[in-house]
XYZ file of C-alpha atoms in Angstrom:
587
model
C 22.598 102.903 -41.805
C 19.108 103.596 -40.516
C 16.205 104.929 -42.547
C 16.621 108.307 -40.879
C 20.336 108.384 -41.775
C 19.646 107.470 -45.400
C 17.095 110.247 -45.618
C 19.524 112.917 -44.445
C 22.935 111.478 -45.356
C 23.372 113.877 -48.265
C 22.929 117.018 -46.146
C 26.435 117.822 -44.921
C 26.490 121.598 -45.229
C 28.103 123.329 -42.248
C 25.891 126.393 -42.751
C 22.510 124.731 -43.124
C 21.185 123.224 -39.927
C 18.142 121.002 -39.707
C 16.042 122.273 -36.835
C 12.715 121.190 -35.527
C 10.241 123.395 -33.759
C 9.020 122.057 -30.450
C 5.337 121.177 -30.330
C 3.019 123.394 -28.336
C 3.467 122.290 -24.737
C 0.511 120.935 -22.808
C 0.643 120.988 -19.018
C 2.085 117.732 -17.788
C 3.251 116.597 -21.230
C 6.669 115.069 -21.871
C 7.775 118.213 -23.697
C 6.813 120.636 -20.967
C 8.271 118.505 -18.190
C 11.514 118.281 -20.143
C 11.581 122.026 -20.840
C 11.403 122.841 -17.127
C 14.417 120.611 -16.469
C 16.331 122.034 -19.440
C 15.769 125.605 -18.286
C 16.764 124.751 -14.730
C 20.058 123.287 -15.956
C 20.633 126.431 -18.011
C 20.171 128.518 -14.886
C 16.532 129.481 -15.517
C 17.614 131.826 -18.283
C 15.198 132.203 -21.171
C 16.360 131.520 -24.741
C 16.397 135.295 -25.448
C 18.533 135.945 -22.387
C 20.983 133.291 -23.489
C 21.195 134.821 -26.961
C 21.754 138.401 -25.740
C 23.795 137.755 -22.605
C 27.315 139.160 -22.833
C 30.148 138.158 -20.488
C 31.785 140.829 -18.364
C 35.388 141.814 -19.010
C 36.495 139.580 -16.126
C 34.620 136.521 -17.438
C 36.244 134.345 -20.078
C 34.628 134.686 -23.472
C 32.887 131.491 -24.573
C 31.907 130.983 -28.176
C 28.241 130.565 -29.071
C 27.058 126.987 -29.340
C 26.944 125.679 -32.910
C 24.928 122.471 -33.136
C 26.510 119.519 -34.918
C 24.965 118.028 -38.035
C 21.990 115.759 -37.655
C 23.066 112.153 -36.986
C 26.566 113.263 -36.058
C 27.935 111.397 -33.028
C 29.225 113.480 -30.128
C 30.591 112.976 -26.615
C 28.482 114.302 -23.735
C 29.028 114.335 -19.984
C 25.683 113.836 -18.224
C 24.956 116.360 -15.461
C 21.418 115.608 -14.300
C 18.565 113.166 -14.629
C 15.354 114.672 -15.952
C 11.865 113.913 -14.663
C 11.308 112.262 -18.051
C 13.962 109.679 -17.191
C 16.492 111.069 -19.695
C 19.981 112.274 -18.894
C 20.836 115.937 -19.488
C 24.284 117.217 -20.465
C 25.514 120.750 -21.140
C 27.359 121.819 -24.244
C 30.929 123.109 -23.802
C 29.550 126.618 -24.276
C 27.146 126.038 -21.336
C 24.213 127.472 -23.294
C 22.711 124.305 -24.774
C 21.430 121.015 -23.348
C 21.699 117.575 -24.897
C 19.010 115.076 -23.891
C 20.343 111.512 -23.832
C 18.172 108.523 -22.855
C 19.481 105.548 -20.836
C 22.107 107.593 -19.007
C 22.803 108.699 -15.427
C 24.618 111.711 -13.970
C 28.372 111.272 -14.275
C 28.248 109.160 -17.443
C 30.459 110.165 -20.375
C 28.578 108.864 -23.388
C 28.549 108.849 -27.144
C 25.234 110.007 -28.572
C 23.758 110.624 -32.001
C 22.125 113.994 -32.727
C 18.486 113.599 -33.794
C 16.399 116.776 -33.359
C 17.675 120.272 -32.596
C 15.232 122.686 -30.947
C 16.928 126.040 -31.465
C 14.265 128.162 -29.777
C 14.471 126.146 -26.564
C 18.220 125.472 -26.564
C 18.144 121.707 -26.413
C 18.795 118.736 -28.686
C 17.285 115.259 -28.538
C 19.794 112.480 -29.142
C 19.929 108.707 -29.434
C 22.110 106.809 -26.980
C 25.030 105.054 -28.693
C 27.348 103.774 -25.959
C 28.951 104.554 -22.618
C 32.532 105.797 -22.881
C 33.096 106.230 -19.149
C 30.441 104.989 -16.707
C 29.292 106.945 -13.699
C 29.868 105.357 -10.266
C 26.060 105.204 -10.064
C 25.832 103.082 -13.208
C 26.017 99.296 -13.042
C 25.162 97.581 -16.315
C 25.318 94.161 -14.665
C 21.900 95.037 -13.224
C 20.354 95.141 -16.708
C 18.173 92.075 -17.317
C 16.783 92.874 -20.749
C 18.845 92.545 -23.952
C 16.708 95.279 -25.525
C 17.423 97.855 -22.827
C 18.731 101.102 -24.421
C 16.637 100.355 -27.516
C 13.107 99.604 -26.249
C 11.156 102.630 -25.012
C 9.686 100.770 -22.036
C 12.392 101.022 -19.338
C 14.862 103.790 -18.498
C 16.546 102.781 -15.224
C 17.653 99.150 -15.328
C 21.292 100.221 -14.767
C 20.384 102.144 -11.572
C 20.280 100.734 -8.051
C 16.697 100.521 -6.849
C 17.282 102.935 -3.968
C 18.518 105.488 -6.545
C 15.369 104.965 -8.605
C 13.169 105.606 -5.569
C 15.140 108.713 -4.606
C 14.810 110.110 -8.125
C 11.065 109.528 -8.118
C 10.797 111.594 -4.965
C 12.653 114.341 -6.865
C 10.182 114.018 -9.739
C 7.320 114.792 -7.350
C 9.223 117.703 -5.813
C 9.859 119.179 -9.261
C 6.254 118.635 -10.316
C 4.987 120.795 -7.474
C 7.646 123.455 -8.064
C 6.899 123.665 -11.779
C 3.179 123.001 -12.157
C 1.274 123.794 -8.962
C 1.881 127.547 -8.448
C 1.789 126.742 -4.726
C 4.299 128.630 -2.542
C 6.954 126.259 -1.224
C 5.985 126.926 2.407
C 2.533 125.432 1.703
C 3.928 122.207 0.201
C 4.684 119.616 2.918
C 7.902 117.639 2.921
C 7.432 114.807 0.473
C 7.765 111.353 1.982
C 10.190 108.756 0.707
C 8.853 106.852 -2.287
C 7.291 103.542 -1.276
C 8.905 100.801 -3.328
C 7.441 97.828 -5.123
C 8.036 94.392 -3.544
C 8.884 93.197 -7.058
C 11.246 95.191 -9.268
C 10.981 92.697 -12.131
C 8.180 90.296 -12.999
C 5.537 92.696 -11.695
C 3.469 93.818 -14.694
C 0.166 91.987 -14.876
C -0.662 93.482 -18.274
C 1.394 93.968 -21.432
C 0.260 94.942 -24.929
C 2.888 94.074 -27.541
C 1.944 94.869 -31.110
C 3.024 94.593 -34.723
C 2.756 97.091 -37.572
C 0.897 96.598 -40.832
C 2.522 95.352 -44.054
C 4.934 97.751 -45.784
C 3.080 100.268 -47.932
C -0.210 99.525 -46.232
C -2.236 102.731 -45.837
C -5.970 102.691 -45.215
C -8.367 99.770 -44.992
C -10.297 97.752 -47.503
C -9.682 97.461 -51.257
C -7.796 100.092 -53.237
C -9.678 102.639 -55.321
C -9.086 100.500 -58.404
C -10.848 97.605 -56.669
C -7.772 95.438 -56.174
C -7.046 93.954 -52.782
C -4.188 95.327 -50.750
C -1.251 93.016 -50.208
C -0.898 91.296 -46.876
C 2.182 90.163 -45.016
C 4.887 88.355 -46.937
C 6.955 87.678 -43.810
C 6.563 87.722 -40.055
C 6.788 91.334 -38.834
C 8.565 92.466 -35.657
C 6.276 91.782 -32.688
C 7.095 93.790 -29.595
C 7.319 97.393 -28.465
C 8.351 100.792 -29.786
C 11.954 101.698 -30.494
C 12.958 104.603 -28.260
C 12.372 107.922 -30.026
C 10.921 106.375 -33.193
C 7.550 105.175 -34.431
C 8.951 101.771 -35.226
C 8.335 98.425 -33.560
C 11.260 96.229 -32.600
C 10.955 92.475 -32.245
C 10.977 91.532 -28.558
C 10.368 87.918 -27.644
C 10.325 88.417 -23.874
C 9.825 91.219 -21.332
C 11.351 90.673 -17.860
C 9.100 93.212 -16.123
C 6.056 91.088 -17.003
C 4.804 88.430 -14.601
C 5.605 84.804 -15.348
C 2.064 84.250 -16.577
C 2.196 87.248 -18.908
C 5.629 86.264 -20.255
C 4.381 82.740 -20.949
C 1.365 84.186 -22.723
C 3.607 86.456 -24.776
C 5.633 83.493 -26.055
C 2.474 81.634 -27.029
C 0.854 84.638 -28.725
C 3.984 85.389 -30.748
C 3.959 81.823 -32.028
C 0.248 82.035 -32.825
C 0.627 85.285 -34.783
C 3.559 83.826 -36.716
C 1.458 80.803 -37.702
C -1.551 82.947 -38.673
C 0.184 85.966 -40.201
C -1.234 85.329 -43.656
C -4.731 86.022 -42.284
C -3.787 89.560 -41.128
C -4.216 92.508 -43.478
C -3.044 95.163 -41.031
C -1.180 95.514 -37.747
C -2.644 94.544 -34.388
C -2.175 94.892 -30.633
C -1.989 91.759 -28.491
C -3.561 91.829 -25.032
C -1.762 89.882 -22.303
C -3.546 90.109 -18.945
C -2.838 88.018 -15.875
C -5.750 86.446 -14.033
C -5.512 84.684 -10.667
C -7.652 81.919 -9.213
C -7.207 81.501 -5.455
C -8.446 78.815 -3.107
C -8.031 78.760 0.659
C -6.099 75.788 2.047
C -8.468 75.627 5.003
C -11.382 74.718 2.747
C -12.347 71.093 2.448
C -12.894 71.544 -1.271
C -10.174 70.981 -3.832
C -8.433 74.095 -5.175
C -10.309 75.779 -8.010
C -7.925 74.884 -10.795
C -8.550 74.782 -14.543
C -9.780 71.396 -15.661
C -6.861 71.025 -18.042
C -4.276 70.657 -15.280
C -1.586 73.058 -14.235
C 1.998 73.982 -14.946
C 4.311 74.759 -12.038
C 7.267 77.139 -12.015
C 9.513 74.158 -12.767
C 7.393 73.192 -15.739
C 6.037 69.953 -14.230
C 2.539 68.988 -15.303
C -0.069 67.604 -12.898
C -2.814 65.252 -14.049
C -4.182 64.205 -17.389
C -4.322 67.148 -19.791
C -6.865 67.083 -22.607
C -6.360 63.362 -23.169
C -2.556 63.445 -22.848
C -1.501 60.554 -20.675
C 1.264 60.318 -18.094
C 3.848 59.100 -20.612
C 3.588 62.378 -22.550
C 4.334 64.669 -19.602
C 8.030 64.959 -20.336
C 7.245 66.346 -23.772
C 5.235 69.178 -22.158
C 7.791 70.249 -19.575
C 8.277 74.033 -19.684
C 5.385 74.571 -22.090
C 2.187 76.546 -21.605
C -1.195 74.896 -21.762
C -4.253 76.486 -23.318
C -7.627 76.306 -21.603
C -10.955 76.265 -23.474
C -11.501 80.002 -22.804
C -8.184 80.939 -24.436
C -6.281 81.344 -21.181
C -2.642 80.337 -20.958
C -2.184 78.412 -17.732
C 1.279 79.561 -16.839
C 2.069 78.883 -13.236
C 0.869 77.594 -9.897
C 1.920 79.449 -6.752
C 1.489 78.251 -3.208
C 0.925 80.718 -0.382
C 0.761 80.058 3.335
C -3.047 80.158 3.407
C -4.072 79.457 -0.191
C -3.108 78.088 -3.586
C -3.094 80.299 -6.663
C -3.204 79.476 -10.341
C -2.167 82.357 -12.563
C -3.100 82.424 -16.222
C -2.780 84.846 -19.120
C -5.961 86.076 -20.821
C -5.801 87.360 -24.391
C -9.487 88.090 -24.997
C -10.258 91.710 -24.077
C -13.879 90.803 -23.216
C -12.973 87.897 -20.926
C -13.022 88.361 -17.147
C -9.715 88.759 -15.312
C -9.516 88.252 -11.556
C -7.195 90.104 -9.147
C -6.692 89.553 -5.414
C -5.578 92.324 -3.028
C -5.159 90.919 0.475
C -8.569 89.370 1.184
C -10.381 91.366 -1.525
C -11.191 89.998 -4.970
C -11.837 92.016 -8.138
C -13.286 90.862 -11.441
C -12.836 93.071 -14.510
C -13.015 92.715 -18.250
C -9.452 92.021 -19.350
C -9.324 95.012 -21.682
C -10.439 97.535 -19.041
C -8.185 99.543 -16.746
C -6.915 98.095 -13.504
C -3.600 98.772 -11.754
C -0.876 96.731 -13.461
C 1.376 95.959 -10.476
C -0.470 93.675 -8.094
C 2.549 93.257 -5.792
C 2.386 96.861 -4.521
C -1.407 97.122 -4.242
C -1.590 95.830 -0.621
C 0.898 98.530 0.470
C -0.866 101.140 -1.621
C -4.396 100.461 -0.380
C -3.168 100.093 3.224
C -1.491 103.516 3.050
C -4.677 105.183 1.820
C -6.726 103.302 4.403
C -4.415 104.532 7.170
C -4.456 108.163 6.015
C -7.894 108.767 4.577
C -9.393 109.794 7.935
C -8.062 112.813 9.860
C -6.356 112.498 13.203
C -8.206 115.540 14.516
C -9.586 116.366 17.930
C -12.574 114.434 19.354
C -14.670 117.606 19.154
C -14.661 117.476 15.351
C -17.446 115.735 13.511
C -16.310 112.271 12.411
C -16.086 111.592 8.689
C -18.704 108.953 7.947
C -19.024 109.031 4.162
C -16.809 108.214 1.188
C -17.174 109.354 -2.404
C -14.944 107.503 -4.856
C -14.821 109.732 -7.937
C -13.459 108.126 -11.127
C -14.264 104.898 -9.279
C -13.743 102.522 -12.198
C -14.428 98.984 -11.029
C -14.514 100.054 -7.376
C -10.958 99.582 -6.076
C -11.174 102.255 -3.373
C -14.877 101.910 -2.626
C -14.439 98.203 -1.922
C -11.166 98.346 0.020
C -12.171 101.372 2.146
C -15.895 100.812 2.711
C -15.544 99.291 6.191
C -14.295 102.658 7.498
C -17.532 104.443 6.603
C -21.244 104.342 7.294
C -21.892 104.652 3.560
C -19.831 105.018 0.402
C -20.586 105.916 -3.196
C -18.587 105.239 -6.324
C -19.119 107.620 -9.240
C -18.020 107.147 -12.838
C -19.214 108.305 -16.232
C -18.709 104.797 -17.679
C -21.729 102.468 -17.286
C -19.471 99.449 -17.917
C -17.225 100.450 -15.002
C -20.240 100.880 -12.747
C -21.457 97.396 -13.671
C -18.066 95.950 -12.695
C -18.076 97.950 -9.463
C -21.492 96.547 -8.485
C -20.221 93.024 -9.150
C -17.051 93.569 -7.115
C -18.987 94.968 -4.152
C -21.204 91.897 -4.225
C -18.203 89.548 -4.530
C -16.680 91.121 -1.406
C -19.946 91.236 0.544
C -19.913 95.038 0.688
C -23.359 96.156 1.821
C -22.870 99.895 2.416
C -21.764 100.916 -1.079
C -23.719 102.351 -3.982
C -22.471 103.118 -7.484
C -23.691 105.845 -9.798
C -23.166 106.261 -13.533
C -23.250 110.042 -13.419
C -23.170 112.634 -16.150
C -19.848 114.483 -16.245
C -21.577 117.833 -15.806
C -23.317 116.788 -12.565
C -21.122 114.234 -10.830
C -22.185 115.110 -7.279
C -25.852 115.861 -8.007
C -27.118 112.513 -6.678
C -24.949 112.495 -3.546
C -26.789 113.494 -0.362
C -23.886 113.184 2.077
C -23.123 116.203 4.296
C -19.898 117.776 3.065
C -18.506 118.203 6.585
C -18.616 114.437 7.099
C -17.400 113.357 3.643
C -14.055 112.488 2.091
C -13.617 112.323 -1.689
C -11.064 110.072 -3.383
C -9.948 111.201 -6.838
C -8.072 108.894 -9.232
C -8.318 110.466 -12.704
C -6.574 109.439 -15.943
C -3.143 110.855 -16.859
C -4.602 114.100 -18.182
C -5.891 114.891 -14.695
C -9.153 116.591 -13.747
C -10.827 119.062 -16.061
C -11.946 122.470 -14.852
C -15.581 121.363 -14.740
C -14.820 118.585 -12.243
C -12.683 120.837 -10.027
C -15.447 123.452 -10.035
C -18.004 120.849 -8.919
C -15.649 119.539 -6.234
C -15.120 123.024 -4.789
C -18.867 123.636 -4.860
C -19.512 120.376 -2.992
C -16.834 121.348 -0.402
C -15.937 117.908 1.055
C -14.051 118.039 4.324
C -11.148 115.989 3.018
C -9.738 114.973 -0.389
C -7.383 112.151 -1.356
C -5.919 112.703 -4.834
C -4.278 109.652 -6.436
C -2.550 110.165 -9.775
C -0.408 108.332 -12.317
C 0.814 111.744 -13.565
C 2.171 113.849 -10.706
C 2.547 116.862 -13.023
C -1.177 117.163 -13.772
C -1.866 116.248 -10.145
C 0.242 119.223 -9.038
C -1.593 121.489 -11.471
C -5.007 120.400 -10.167
C -4.019 120.612 -6.517
C -2.801 124.137 -7.215
C -6.412 124.964 -8.129
C -7.719 123.389 -4.918
C -5.180 125.208 -2.745
C -5.935 128.535 -4.451
C -9.645 127.842 -4.066
C -12.793 129.349 -5.507
C -15.972 130.879 -4.093
C -14.743 130.819 -0.525
C -13.580 127.193 -0.535
C -9.961 126.142 -0.606
C -7.759 123.310 0.650
C -4.407 122.793 2.348
C -1.956 120.004 1.616
C -1.443 117.613 4.516
C 0.917 115.114 2.887
C 2.474 113.978 -0.398
C 4.028 110.624 -1.180
C 5.014 108.562 -4.191
C 4.467 104.874 -4.937
C 6.635 103.004 -7.399
C 4.136 101.062 -9.480
C 6.591 100.782 -12.375
C 10.168 99.969 -11.326
C 12.868 100.468 -13.995
C 10.837 103.345 -15.497
C 10.480 107.059 -14.747
C 6.786 106.741 -13.820
C 5.657 107.380 -10.252
C 2.193 107.319 -8.691
C 1.417 110.247 -6.387
C -0.891 110.279 -3.352
C -1.852 113.675 -1.912
C -4.009 114.236 1.184
C -5.850 117.576 1.467
C -7.995 119.208 4.127
C -10.588 121.907 3.621
C -9.539 125.194 5.184
C -12.407 126.183 7.456
C -13.344 129.597 8.803
C -11.519 129.086 12.112
C -8.334 128.211 10.286
C -8.694 131.269 8.058
C -8.516 133.458 11.143
C -5.082 132.009 11.901
C -3.766 131.432 8.389
C -3.890 134.461 6.117
C -5.928 133.969 2.979
C -3.652 133.705 -0.056
C -4.901 135.475 -3.135
C -4.256 134.196 -6.673
C -1.991 137.209 -7.243
C 0.133 136.287 -4.201
C 0.393 132.706 -5.398
C 1.689 133.836 -8.772
C 4.093 136.344 -7.204
C 5.489 133.750 -4.817
C 5.889 131.258 -7.642
C 7.729 133.817 -9.787
C 10.019 134.745 -6.888
C 10.888 131.079 -6.339
C 11.700 130.597 -10.027
C 14.004 133.627 -9.907
C 15.788 132.330 -6.816
C 16.441 128.867 -8.241
């Protein structure tokens, strides 16, 4: 019996129901995304309509849904897959939705009731087991023994083509639910571009462990006595689905070989040093790659301690270990002086690569994208699926410039807003006369300068700008400028969108790891302000995180100029809202 079951096991009254009020929804949050899908399954009827709706004399009378007790186990047939990655199933009374993780449409499953949201007509449940699998479900695809418990992956039982199709649906729903853009102004969304690797792709993982039981606060107690430390090795891994509890996970198959090797070593280190910890901690595992061209006369740039191949064979003398000791090291990881785990050597057609796992957040990690190289502090943000980055950057490179008539002014300038360490500025700079990366983080700008220098980029500048005046130092003519936006999950704030519309760039490329906030922001750009607005040219998803419900969105927008306004009627905010309401009613 779990802790939650013990806490509520005595409450068996059929009249008293434990309900939980849904948190205030924030645009693009898990709760709001889920609520849109719940209401769609219920036929877009509001909770009040469901409560007051009466069947006609011809319709069969269906009793009102009475939720089961908390932690009761029930059978549910899954009808749809939510944008959150959870399965949705209707109650027998058709007026309530059960949310069941790790399921697919067509599954008949057993689930445990957890939280009942009466005002929104849905219940969160824990997955227990499959009673009758859907034809779309194939559990032989599952590669992780912790799948259906760990919160990391949702789709390991789904064929990859089904995952990609669902992620296209996620983008479609995001623009229906969050953009307020009439459907006729949203282009057909392209098929989701898949990742070359569906497992072994994550170049960064951050497993963690919780503090000792009863540990609250830091430092000595008020009475001056020291708090107790760990008396045993805690679970080291990731969060249990739906609970703030860590489960012990010794390996993660979506991590790269280097990261997985580093995870094994760091788990052993923490176990040996656990007595020195007074509270929980997060472990950084970040892949770094050293590459050397085979055409060079110099030897490959390998760590001085030797290297470990995929088969576990060791080359050369390692820290004084002679040839006779090699067999004892087979399959093990070796630790370099800068705390890197040398995990694997890979051989490409034109170069050799040595991949290692860095655990120091201040150390420098190196990434290669085609012929470009990027150096970043290991704890900073960089895309975590290197295998898809060549496809991703090539797509943006091929679509960032318009295919307009020769009479139009060419776009000569690039602004990379939220530039970070310069991914887009560096990979796109050859298309432009000049490019500027802008970020509010001085540390990111420092990395961007270094990466431009490492790639011999001579036409790029980087500006650590104040958030209230991001475009103040940019002198590019708006008619000849494209802006790339790649904000964090929360999207752009109103201040940034206001500045962007005031600057009026000819073209905008919006990249986002949260297509729901992307849709919201693009709705603002399409509606426009102060005589400036944009039209959507294209939308497409990229699968940076196979086996999960996450999808990266790339939107291309064009400024609507005066000539176009003569042909295309100006859409007022009121018309946008009316059209959106009409579409909701029709669904």
